[in-house]
C-alpha cells in the first residue's frame, strides 16, 4: 500500500474527529451564553436546560476519546501525526471542563434568583462571559485552520478576561464590606466570575495547543498569569 | 506469534505505566500535605517548594500520555485492554489537577501569611486535606489491586469531605459578617476549602475509574453531590 494512501486515510479519520470537536465546541459555547442569560434574566428553565445539556457534552468527549484511540490503534501514527491526535484529547477535555463550569453557573443562577440583586454584577459577568465566548469561537477557528496568529491573539485576550475578573473581585469585596446582607450573594457571584475566568484559561490552553500543532513549540513567553488575587493581597483590610 | 505472548507484552507495558501513575500519585500526595502545612505554619519556603514541584507532575502526565499512546499504537488493544489504557489517561489527568490545586493553595498561603489569622481555619483545612490525602492513597491502592470494595469506600468518604466543606463555608460567612476586616482572608480561605473539596472530587473520579475497570460499569447510584452551596442557599441573609 503506497504511503500517500495511508496518509490520506489518517487525514480522513482526523477530519471526522475534528468535526466532533467543532460540534462539541458549538454546544459548549451555547451553554456558556445560556447560563449567563439565565443568570441575568433569572430564567430557571434556561438554567435547567444548560444543566441537561451537560450529558451530551460528556458523551461527545467520550466518543472523541474512543475515536482517537481507534485511530492511534489503526494507523499507528508517529511524530507530528501522533501529536495531532493527542491534541484532540486535550482539546476535548478543555471543552468538557468549560461545559462543566457553565453547568455550575446555571446551578448557582437558580440559587441567586432567591437573593437580593447586586447592582451591576450580572452585566459585568455577561461582558466577561461574552469575551470568553468570542475567544472560544476564535480558538476553534484557529484550530480548524491552524491559524497561529489568531491563536496568539486569543491567548493575549485572556489578559483582558483576567483584568475583568480582578475588577469584579474588588467590586464584590466592596459590596460585602458595605453591607453584610450582600455577603452570601457575593460569594456565589464571585464563584461565577472565577469560573468564567477559568473558562478563559481553558480556551487559552486550546489556543496554545493550536500554536504547538502549527509551530511544534509551546509558546515560550510564560503567559502573564491570570488570577492576581491568588498572588497578592488585592485589598488592604479596612473597616 | 502466539496470543499469550502478545498479551503479556501488553501487561508489561501496562505495568510500566501504572508504576508512573503511582510515582505521580506519591508526588501529588506530598504536594497536598506540604501546601496545607505551609498554610498552617506560614512557611513560605515550603510553599515555594510545592509550586516548584508542579513542573515535575506536568512532565509525568505528559510522559504517561505519550507512553499510553505508544502502547495503543504498538499493541492495538481492543475492548477491556483499550479501556484499561484509556483509564490511565483519565487518572493521570485527575492527579495533575490535584497537583494544580495544591500549587494554587501554596500560592494563597503566602498571601494569607500577611493577613489576620482566622481562628480555627487552618486546623479545619488541615483535617479536610488529611481526609482527601488518605482517600487518594486508598484510591491508588485500589487502582493497583483492582480492589472494588476499597474504591467504593473511597467514593463514600467523599461525602465527609463535602460536609467538612459545607461547615467551613458557613464558618467563613459568619466570620465575614461579624467583622468586615476578615472578609479578604475568608475569601482566600474559602477558595482553599473549595479547592480541597474539588481534589476530593478528582479522587472520587479515580475511584470510579477503578470500579469501572473491575466491573465494566460506572457506579450507577448517582453520587450524592458535593457542594451543597451551589445548589441551595446555605444561609439566609441577616443583619
CSV table of N, CA, C and O in Angstrom, one decimal, chain B residues 67-156:
chain,number,residue,atom,x,y,z
B,67,UNK,N,3.3,7.5,26.6
B,67,UNK,CA,3.5,6.1,26.7
B,67,UNK,C,2.2,5.3,26.4
B,67,UNK,O,2.3,4.3,25.8
B,68,UNK,N,1.1,5.8,26.9
B,68,UNK,CA,-0.2,5.2,26.6
B,68,UNK,C,-0.4,5.2,25.1
B,68,UNK,O,-0.9,4.2,24.6
B,69,UNK,N,-0.1,6.3,24.5
B,69,UNK,CA,-0.3,6.4,23.0
B,69,UNK,C,0.6,5.3,22.3
B,69,UNK,O,0.1,4.7,21.4
B,70,UNK,N,1.8,5.2,22.8
B,70,UNK,CA,2.7,4.2,22.2
B,70,UNK,C,2.2,2.8,22.4
B,70,UNK,O,2.2,2.0,21.4
B,71,UNK,N,1.6,2.5,23.5
B,71,UNK,CA,1.1,1.2,23.8
B,71,UNK,C,-0.1,0.9,22.9
B,71,UNK,O,-0.2,-0.2,22.3
B,72,UNK,N,-1.0,1.9,22.7
B,72,UNK,CA,-2.1,1.7,21.8
B,72,UNK,C,-1.6,1.5,20.4
B,72,UNK,O,-2.1,0.6,19.7
B,73,UNK,N,-0.6,2.3,20.0
B,73,UNK,CA,-0.1,2.2,18.6
B,73,UNK,C,0.6,0.8,18.4
B,73,UNK,O,0.4,0.1,17.4
B,74,UNK,N,1.3,0.4,19.4
B,74,UNK,CA,2.1,-0.9,19.2
B,74,UNK,C,1.2,-2.1,19.4
B,74,UNK,O,1.4,-3.1,18.7
B,75,UNK,N,0.3,-2.1,20.4
B,75,UNK,CA,-0.4,-3.3,20.7
B,75,UNK,C,-1.8,-3.3,20.2
B,75,UNK,O,-2.5,-4.4,20.2
B,76,UNK,N,-2.3,-2.2,19.7
B,76,UNK,CA,-3.7,-2.1,19.2
B,76,UNK,C,-4.6,-2.9,20.1
B,76,UNK,O,-5.3,-3.8,19.6
B,77,UNK,N,-4.7,-2.5,21.3
B,77,UNK,CA,-5.6,-3.3,22.2
B,77,UNK,C,-7.1,-3.0,21.9
B,77,UNK,O,-7.4,-1.9,21.4
B,78,UNK,N,-7.9,-3.9,22.2
B,78,UNK,CA,-9.3,-3.7,22.0
B,78,UNK,C,-10.1,-4.0,23.3
B,78,UNK,O,-9.5,-4.5,24.2
B,79,UNK,N,-11.4,-3.6,23.3
B,79,UNK,CA,-12.3,-3.9,24.4
B,79,UNK,C,-11.6,-3.6,25.7
B,79,UNK,O,-11.2,-2.5,25.9
B,80,UNK,N,-11.6,-4.5,26.7
B,80,UNK,CA,-11.1,-4.3,28.0
B,80,UNK,C,-9.7,-3.7,28.1
B,80,UNK,O,-9.5,-2.7,28.8
B,81,UNK,N,-8.8,-4.2,27.2
B,81,UNK,CA,-7.5,-3.7,27.2
B,81,UNK,C,-7.4,-2.2,26.8
B,81,UNK,O,-6.7,-1.4,27.4
B,82,UNK,N,-8.2,-1.9,25.8
B,82,UNK,CA,-8.2,-0.5,25.4
B,82,UNK,C,-8.7,0.4,26.5
B,82,UNK,O,-8.2,1.5,26.8
B,83,UNK,N,-9.8,-0.1,27.2
B,83,UNK,CA,-10.4,0.7,28.3
B,83,UNK,C,-9.4,0.9,29.4
B,83,UNK,O,-9.3,2.0,29.9
B,84,UNK,N,-8.6,-0.1,29.6
B,84,UNK,CA,-7.6,0.0,30.7
B,84,UNK,C,-6.5,1.1,30.3
B,84,UNK,O,-6.2,1.8,31.2
B,85,UNK,N,-6.1,1.1,29.1
B,85,UNK,CA,-5.2,2.1,28.7
B,85,UNK,C,-5.8,3.5,28.8
B,85,UNK,O,-5.2,4.5,29.3
B,86,UNK,N,-7.0,3.6,28.3
B,86,UNK,CA,-7.7,5.0,28.3
B,86,UNK,C,-7.9,5.5,29.8
B,86,UNK,O,-7.8,6.7,30.0
B,87,UNK,N,-8.1,4.5,30.7
B,87,UNK,CA,-8.3,4.9,32.1
B,87,UNK,C,-7.0,5.6,32.6
B,87,UNK,O,-7.1,6.5,33.4
B,88,UNK,N,-5.9,5.1,32.1
B,88,UNK,CA,-4.6,5.7,32.6
B,88,UNK,C,-4.6,7.2,32.2
B,88,UNK,O,-4.2,8.0,33.1
B,89,UNK,N,-5.1,7.6,31.1
B,89,UNK,CA,-5.1,9.0,30.7
B,89,UNK,C,-6.0,9.8,31.7
B,89,UNK,O,-5.7,10.9,32.1
B,90,UNK,N,-7.2,9.2,32.0
B,90,UNK,CA,-8.1,9.9,32.9
B,90,UNK,C,-7.4,10.1,34.3
B,90,UNK,O,-7.5,11.2,34.9
B,91,UNK,N,-6.9,9.0,34.8
B,91,UNK,CA,-6.3,9.1,36.2
B,91,UNK,C,-5.1,10.0,36.2
B,91,UNK,O,-5.0,10.8,37.2
B,92,UNK,N,-4.3,10.0,35.2
B,92,UNK,CA,-3.1,11.0,35.3
B,92,UNK,C,-3.6,12.4,35.2
B,92,UNK,O,-3.1,13.3,35.8
B,93,UNK,N,-4.7,12.6,34.4
B,93,UNK,CA,-5.3,14.0,34.4
B,93,UNK,C,-5.9,14.4,35.7
B,93,UNK,O,-5.7,15.5,36.2
B,94,UNK,N,-6.6,13.4,36.4
B,94,UNK,CA,-7.1,13.7,37.8
B,94,UNK,C,-5.9,14.1,38.7
B,94,UNK,O,-6.0,15.1,39.5
B,95,UNK,N,-4.8,13.3,38.6
B,95,UNK,CA,-3.7,13.6,39.5
B,95,UNK,C,-3.1,15.0,39.2
B,95,UNK,O,-2.8,15.8,40.1
B,96,UNK,N,-3.0,15.3,37.9
B,96,UNK,CA,-2.4,16.6,37.5
B,96,UNK,C,-3.2,17.7,38.1
B,96,UNK,O,-2.7,18.7,38.5
B,97,UNK,N,-4.5,17.5,38.1
B,97,UNK,CA,-5.4,18.6,38.6
B,97,UNK,C,-5.3,18.8,40.1
B,97,UNK,O,-5.4,19.9,40.6
B,98,UNK,N,-5.2,17.7,40.8
B,98,UNK,CA,-5.0,17.8,42.2
B,98,UNK,C,-3.7,18.5,42.5
B,98,UNK,O,-3.6,19.4,43.4
B,99,UNK,N,-2.7,18.2,41.8
B,99,UNK,CA,-1.4,18.9,41.9
B,99,UNK,C,-1.5,20.4,41.7
B,99,UNK,O,-1.0,21.2,42.4
B,100,UNK,N,-2.3,20.8,40.7
B,100,UNK,CA,-2.6,22.2,40.4
B,100,UNK,C,-3.3,22.9,41.5
B,100,UNK,O,-3.0,24.0,41.8
B,101,UNK,N,-4.2,22.2,42.1
B,101,UNK,CA,-4.9,22.8,43.3
B,101,UNK,C,-4.0,23.0,44.4
B,101,UNK,O,-4.0,24.0,45.1
B,102,UNK,N,-3.1,22.0,44.6
B,102,UNK,CA,-2.1,22.2,45.7
B,102,UNK,C,-1.2,23.4,45.4
B,102,UNK,O,-0.9,24.2,46.3
B,103,UNK,N,-0.8,23.5,44.2
B,103,UNK,CA,0.0,24.7,43.8
B,103,UNK,C,-0.7,26.0,44.1
B,103,UNK,O,-0.2,26.9,44.7
B,104,UNK,N,-2.0,26.1,43.7
B,104,UNK,CA,-2.8,27.3,43.9
B,104,UNK,C,-2.9,27.5,45.5
B,104,UNK,O,-2.8,28.7,45.9
B,105,UNK,N,-3.1,26.4,46.2
B,105,UNK,CA,-3.2,26.6,47.7
B,105,UNK,C,-1.9,27.2,48.2
B,105,UNK,O,-1.9,28.1,49.1
B,106,UNK,N,-0.8,26.7,47.7
B,106,UNK,CA,0.5,27.2,48.2
B,106,UNK,C,0.7,28.7,47.9
B,106,UNK,O,1.2,29.4,48.7
B,107,UNK,N,0.2,29.1,46.7
B,107,UNK,CA,0.3,30.5,46.4
B,107,UNK,C,-0.5,31.3,47.4
B,107,UNK,O,-0.1,32.4,47.9
B,108,UNK,N,-1.8,30.9,47.6
B,108,UNK,CA,-2.6,31.6,48.5
B,108,UNK,C,-2.1,31.6,50.0
B,108,UNK,O,-2.3,32.6,50.7
B,109,UNK,N,-1.4,30.6,50.3
B,109,UNK,CA,-0.9,30.5,51.7
B,109,UNK,C,0.1,31.6,52.0
B,109,UNK,O,0.2,32.2,53.1
B,110,UNK,N,0.8,32.0,50.9
B,110,UNK,CA,1.8,33.1,51.1
B,110,UNK,C,1.0,34.4,51.3
B,110,UNK,O,1.4,35.2,52.1
B,111,UNK,N,0.0,34.6,50.5
B,111,UNK,CA,-0.8,35.8,50.6
B,111,UNK,C,-1.5,35.9,52.0
B,111,UNK,O,-1.5,36.9,52.7
B,112,UNK,N,-2.0,34.8,52.5
B,112,UNK,CA,-2.7,34.7,53.8
B,112,UNK,C,-1.7,35.0,54.9
B,112,UNK,O,-2.1,35.5,56.0
B,113,UNK,N,-0.4,34.7,54.7
B,113,UNK,CA,0.6,35.0,55.7
B,113,UNK,C,0.6,36.5,56.1
B,113,UNK,O,1.1,36.8,57.2
B,114,UNK,N,0.1,37.3,55.3
B,114,UNK,CA,0.2,38.7,55.5
B,114,UNK,C,-1.2,39.3,56.1
B,114,UNK,O,-1.4,40.5,56.3
B,115,UNK,N,-2.1,38.4,56.4
B,115,UNK,CA,-3.4,38.8,56.8
B,115,UNK,C,-3.7,38.3,58.2
B,115,UNK,O,-3.0,37.4,58.7
B,116,UNK,N,-4.7,38.9,58.9
B,116,UNK,CA,-5.1,38.5,60.2
B,116,UNK,C,-5.5,37.0,60.2
B,116,UNK,O,-6.1,36.6,59.2
B,117,UNK,N,-5.1,36.2,61.2
B,117,UNK,CA,-5.5,34.8,61.2
B,117,UNK,C,-6.9,34.7,61.6
B,117,UNK,O,-7.5,35.4,62.4
B,118,UNK,N,-7.6,33.7,60.9
B,118,UNK,CA,-9.0,33.4,61.2
B,118,UNK,C,-8.9,32.2,62.2
B,118,UNK,O,-8.4,31.1,61.8
B,119,UNK,N,-9.5,32.3,63.3
B,119,UNK,CA,-9.3,31.3,64.4
B,119,UNK,C,-9.9,30.0,63.9
B,119,UNK,O,-11.0,29.9,63.4
B,120,UNK,N,-9.1,28.9,64.0
B,120,UNK,CA,-9.6,27.6,63.7
B,120,UNK,C,-9.6,27.2,62.3
B,120,UNK,O,-9.7,26.0,62.0
B,121,UNK,N,-9.4,28.1,61.4
B,121,UNK,CA,-9.5,27.8,60.0
B,121,UNK,C,-8.4,26.9,59.5
B,121,UNK,O,-8.7,25.9,58.8
B,122,UNK,N,-7.1,27.2,59.8
B,122,UNK,CA,-6.1,26.3,59.3
B,122,UNK,C,-6.2,24.9,59.8
B,122,UNK,O,-6.0,23.9,59.1
B,123,UNK,N,-6.6,24.7,61.1
B,123,UNK,CA,-6.8,23.4,61.6
B,123,UNK,C,-7.9,22.6,60.8
B,123,UNK,O,-7.8,21.5,60.5
B,124,UNK,N,-9.1,23.3,60.6
B,124,UNK,CA,-10.1,22.7,59.9
B,124,UNK,C,-9.7,22.3,58.5
B,124,UNK,O,-10.1,21.2,57.9
B,125,UNK,N,-8.9,23.2,57.8
B,125,UNK,CA,-8.5,22.9,56.5
B,125,UNK,C,-7.5,21.7,56.5
B,125,UNK,O,-7.5,20.9,55.6
B,126,UNK,N,-6.7,21.7,57.5
B,126,UNK,CA,-5.7,20.5,57.6
B,126,UNK,C,-6.5,19.2,57.7
B,126,UNK,O,-6.2,18.2,57.0
B,127,UNK,N,-7.5,19.2,58.6
B,127,UNK,CA,-8.3,17.9,58.7
B,127,UNK,C,-8.9,17.5,57.4
B,127,UNK,O,-9.0,16.3,57.1
B,128,UNK,N,-9.5,18.5,56.7
B,128,UNK,CA,-10.1,18.2,55.4
B,128,UNK,C,-9.1,17.7,54.4
B,128,UNK,O,-9.4,16.7,53.7
B,129,UNK,N,-7.9,18.3,54.4
B,129,UNK,CA,-7.0,17.9,53.4
B,129,UNK,C,-6.4,16.5,53.8
B,129,UNK,O,-6.0,15.7,52.9
B,130,UNK,N,-6.3,16.3,55.1
B,130,UNK,CA,-5.8,14.9,55.5
B,130,UNK,C,-6.8,13.8,55.1
B,130,UNK,O,-6.3,12.8,54.6
B,131,UNK,N,-8.1,14.1,55.2
B,131,UNK,CA,-9.1,13.2,54.7
B,131,UNK,C,-8.9,12.9,53.2
B,131,UNK,O,-9.0,11.7,52.8
B,132,UNK,N,-8.7,14.0,52.4
B,132,UNK,CA,-8.6,13.8,51.0
B,132,UNK,C,-7.3,13.0,50.7
B,132,UNK,O,-7.3,12.2,49.8
B,133,UNK,N,-6.2,13.3,51.4
B,133,UNK,CA,-5.0,12.7,51.1
B,133,UNK,C,-5.1,11.2,51.4
B,133,UNK,O,-4.6,10.3,50.7
B,134,UNK,N,-5.8,10.8,52.5
B,134,UNK,CA,-6.0,9.4,52.8
B,134,UNK,C,-6.8,8.7,51.7
B,134,UNK,O,-6.6,7.6,51.3
B,135,UNK,N,-7.8,9.5,51.2
B,135,UNK,CA,-8.7,8.9,50.1
B,135,UNK,C,-7.8,8.7,48.9
B,135,UNK,O,-8.0,7.7,48.2
B,136,UNK,N,-6.9,9.6,48.6
B,136,UNK,CA,-6.0,9.5,47.4
B,136,UNK,C,-5.1,8.3,47.5
B,136,UNK,O,-5.0,7.5,46.6
B,137,UNK,N,-4.5,8.1,48.7
B,137,UNK,CA,-3.7,6.9,49.0
B,137,UNK,C,-4.5,5.6,48.7
B,137,UNK,O,-4.0,4.7,48.0
B,138,UNK,N,-5.7,5.6,49.3
B,138,UNK,CA,-6.5,4.4,49.1
B,138,UNK,C,-7.0,4.2,47.7
B,138,UNK,O,-7.1,3.1,47.2
B,139,UNK,N,-7.3,5.3,47.0
B,139,UNK,CA,-7.7,5.2,45.6
B,139,UNK,C,-6.6,4.6,44.7
B,139,UNK,O,-6.9,3.7,43.9
B,140,UNK,N,-5.4,5.0,45.0
B,140,UNK,CA,-4.3,4.5,44.2
B,140,UNK,C,-4.0,3.0,44.6
B,140,UNK,O,-3.7,2.2,43.7
B,141,UNK,N,-4.1,2.7,45.9
B,141,UNK,CA,-4.1,1.3,46.3
B,141,UNK,C,-5.1,0.4,45.6
B,141,UNK,O,-4.9,-0.7,45.1
B,142,UNK,N,-6.3,1.0,45.6
B,142,UNK,CA,-7.5,0.3,44.9
B,142,UNK,C,-7.2,0.1,43.5
B,142,UNK,O,-7.5,-1.0,42.9
B,143,UNK,N,-6.6,1.1,42.9
B,143,UNK,CA,-6.2,1.0,41.4
B,143,UNK,C,-5.3,-0.1,41.1
B,143,UNK,O,-5.5,-1.0,40.3
B,144,UNK,N,-4.2,-0.2,41.9
B,144,UNK,CA,-3.2,-1.2,41.7
B,144,UNK,C,-3.7,-2.6,41.9
B,144,UNK,O,-3.4,-3.5,41.2
B,145,UNK,N,-4.5,-2.7,42.9
B,145,UNK,CA,-5.0,-4.1,43.2
B,145,UNK,C,-6.4,-4.3,42.7
B,145,UNK,O,-7.0,-5.4,42.9
B,146,UNK,N,-6.9,-3.4,41.9
B,146,UNK,CA,-8.3,-3.5,41.3
B,146,UNK,C,-9.3,-3.9,42.4
B,146,UNK,O,-10.1,-4.8,42.3
B,147,UNK,N,-9.2,-3.2,43.5
B,147,UNK,CA,-9.9,-3.5,44.7
B,147,UNK,C,-11.2,-2.7,44.7
B,147,UNK,O,-11.2,-1.5,45.1
B,148,UNK,N,-12.3,-3.3,44.3
B,148,UNK,CA,-13.6,-2.6,44.1
B,148,UNK,C,-14.1,-2.1,45.5
B,148,UNK,O,-14.6,-1.0,45.6
B,149,UNK,N,-14.0,-3.0,46.5
B,149,UNK,CA,-14.5,-2.6,47.8
B,149,UNK,C,-13.9,-1.3,48.3
B,149,UNK,O,-14.5,-0.4,48.8
B,150,UNK,N,-12.6,-1.3,48.2
B,150,UNK,CA,-11.8,-0.1,48.7
B,150,UNK,C,-12.2,1.1,47.9
B,150,UNK,O,-12.4,2.2,48.4
B,151,UNK,N,-12.3,0.9,46.6
B,151,UNK,CA,-12.7,2.0,45.7
B,151,UNK,C,-14.1,2.6,46.1
B,151,UNK,O,-14.3,3.8,46.1
B,152,UNK,N,-15.0,1.7,46.4
B,152,UNK,CA,-16.4,2.2,46.8
B,152,UNK,C,-16.3,2.9,48.1
B,152,UNK,O,-17.0,3.9,48.3
B,153,UNK,N,-15.4,2.4,49.0
B,153,UNK,CA,-15.2,3.1,50.3
B,153,UNK,C,-14.7,4.5,50.1
B,153,UNK,O,-15.2,5.4,50.7
B,154,UNK,N,-13.7,4.6,49.2
B,154,UNK,CA,-13.2,6.0,48.9
B,154,UNK,C,-14.3,6.9,48.4
B,154,UNK,O,-14.4,8.0,48.9
B,155,UNK,N,-15.1,6.4,47.5
B,155,UNK,CA,-16.2,7.2,46.9
B,155,UNK,C,-17.2,7.6,48.0
B,155,UNK,O,-17.6,8.8,48.0
B,156,UNK,N,-17.5,6.7,49.0
B,156,UNK,CA,-18.4,7.1,50.0
B,156,UNK,C,-17.8,8.2,50.9
B,156,UNK,O,-18.5,9.1,51.4
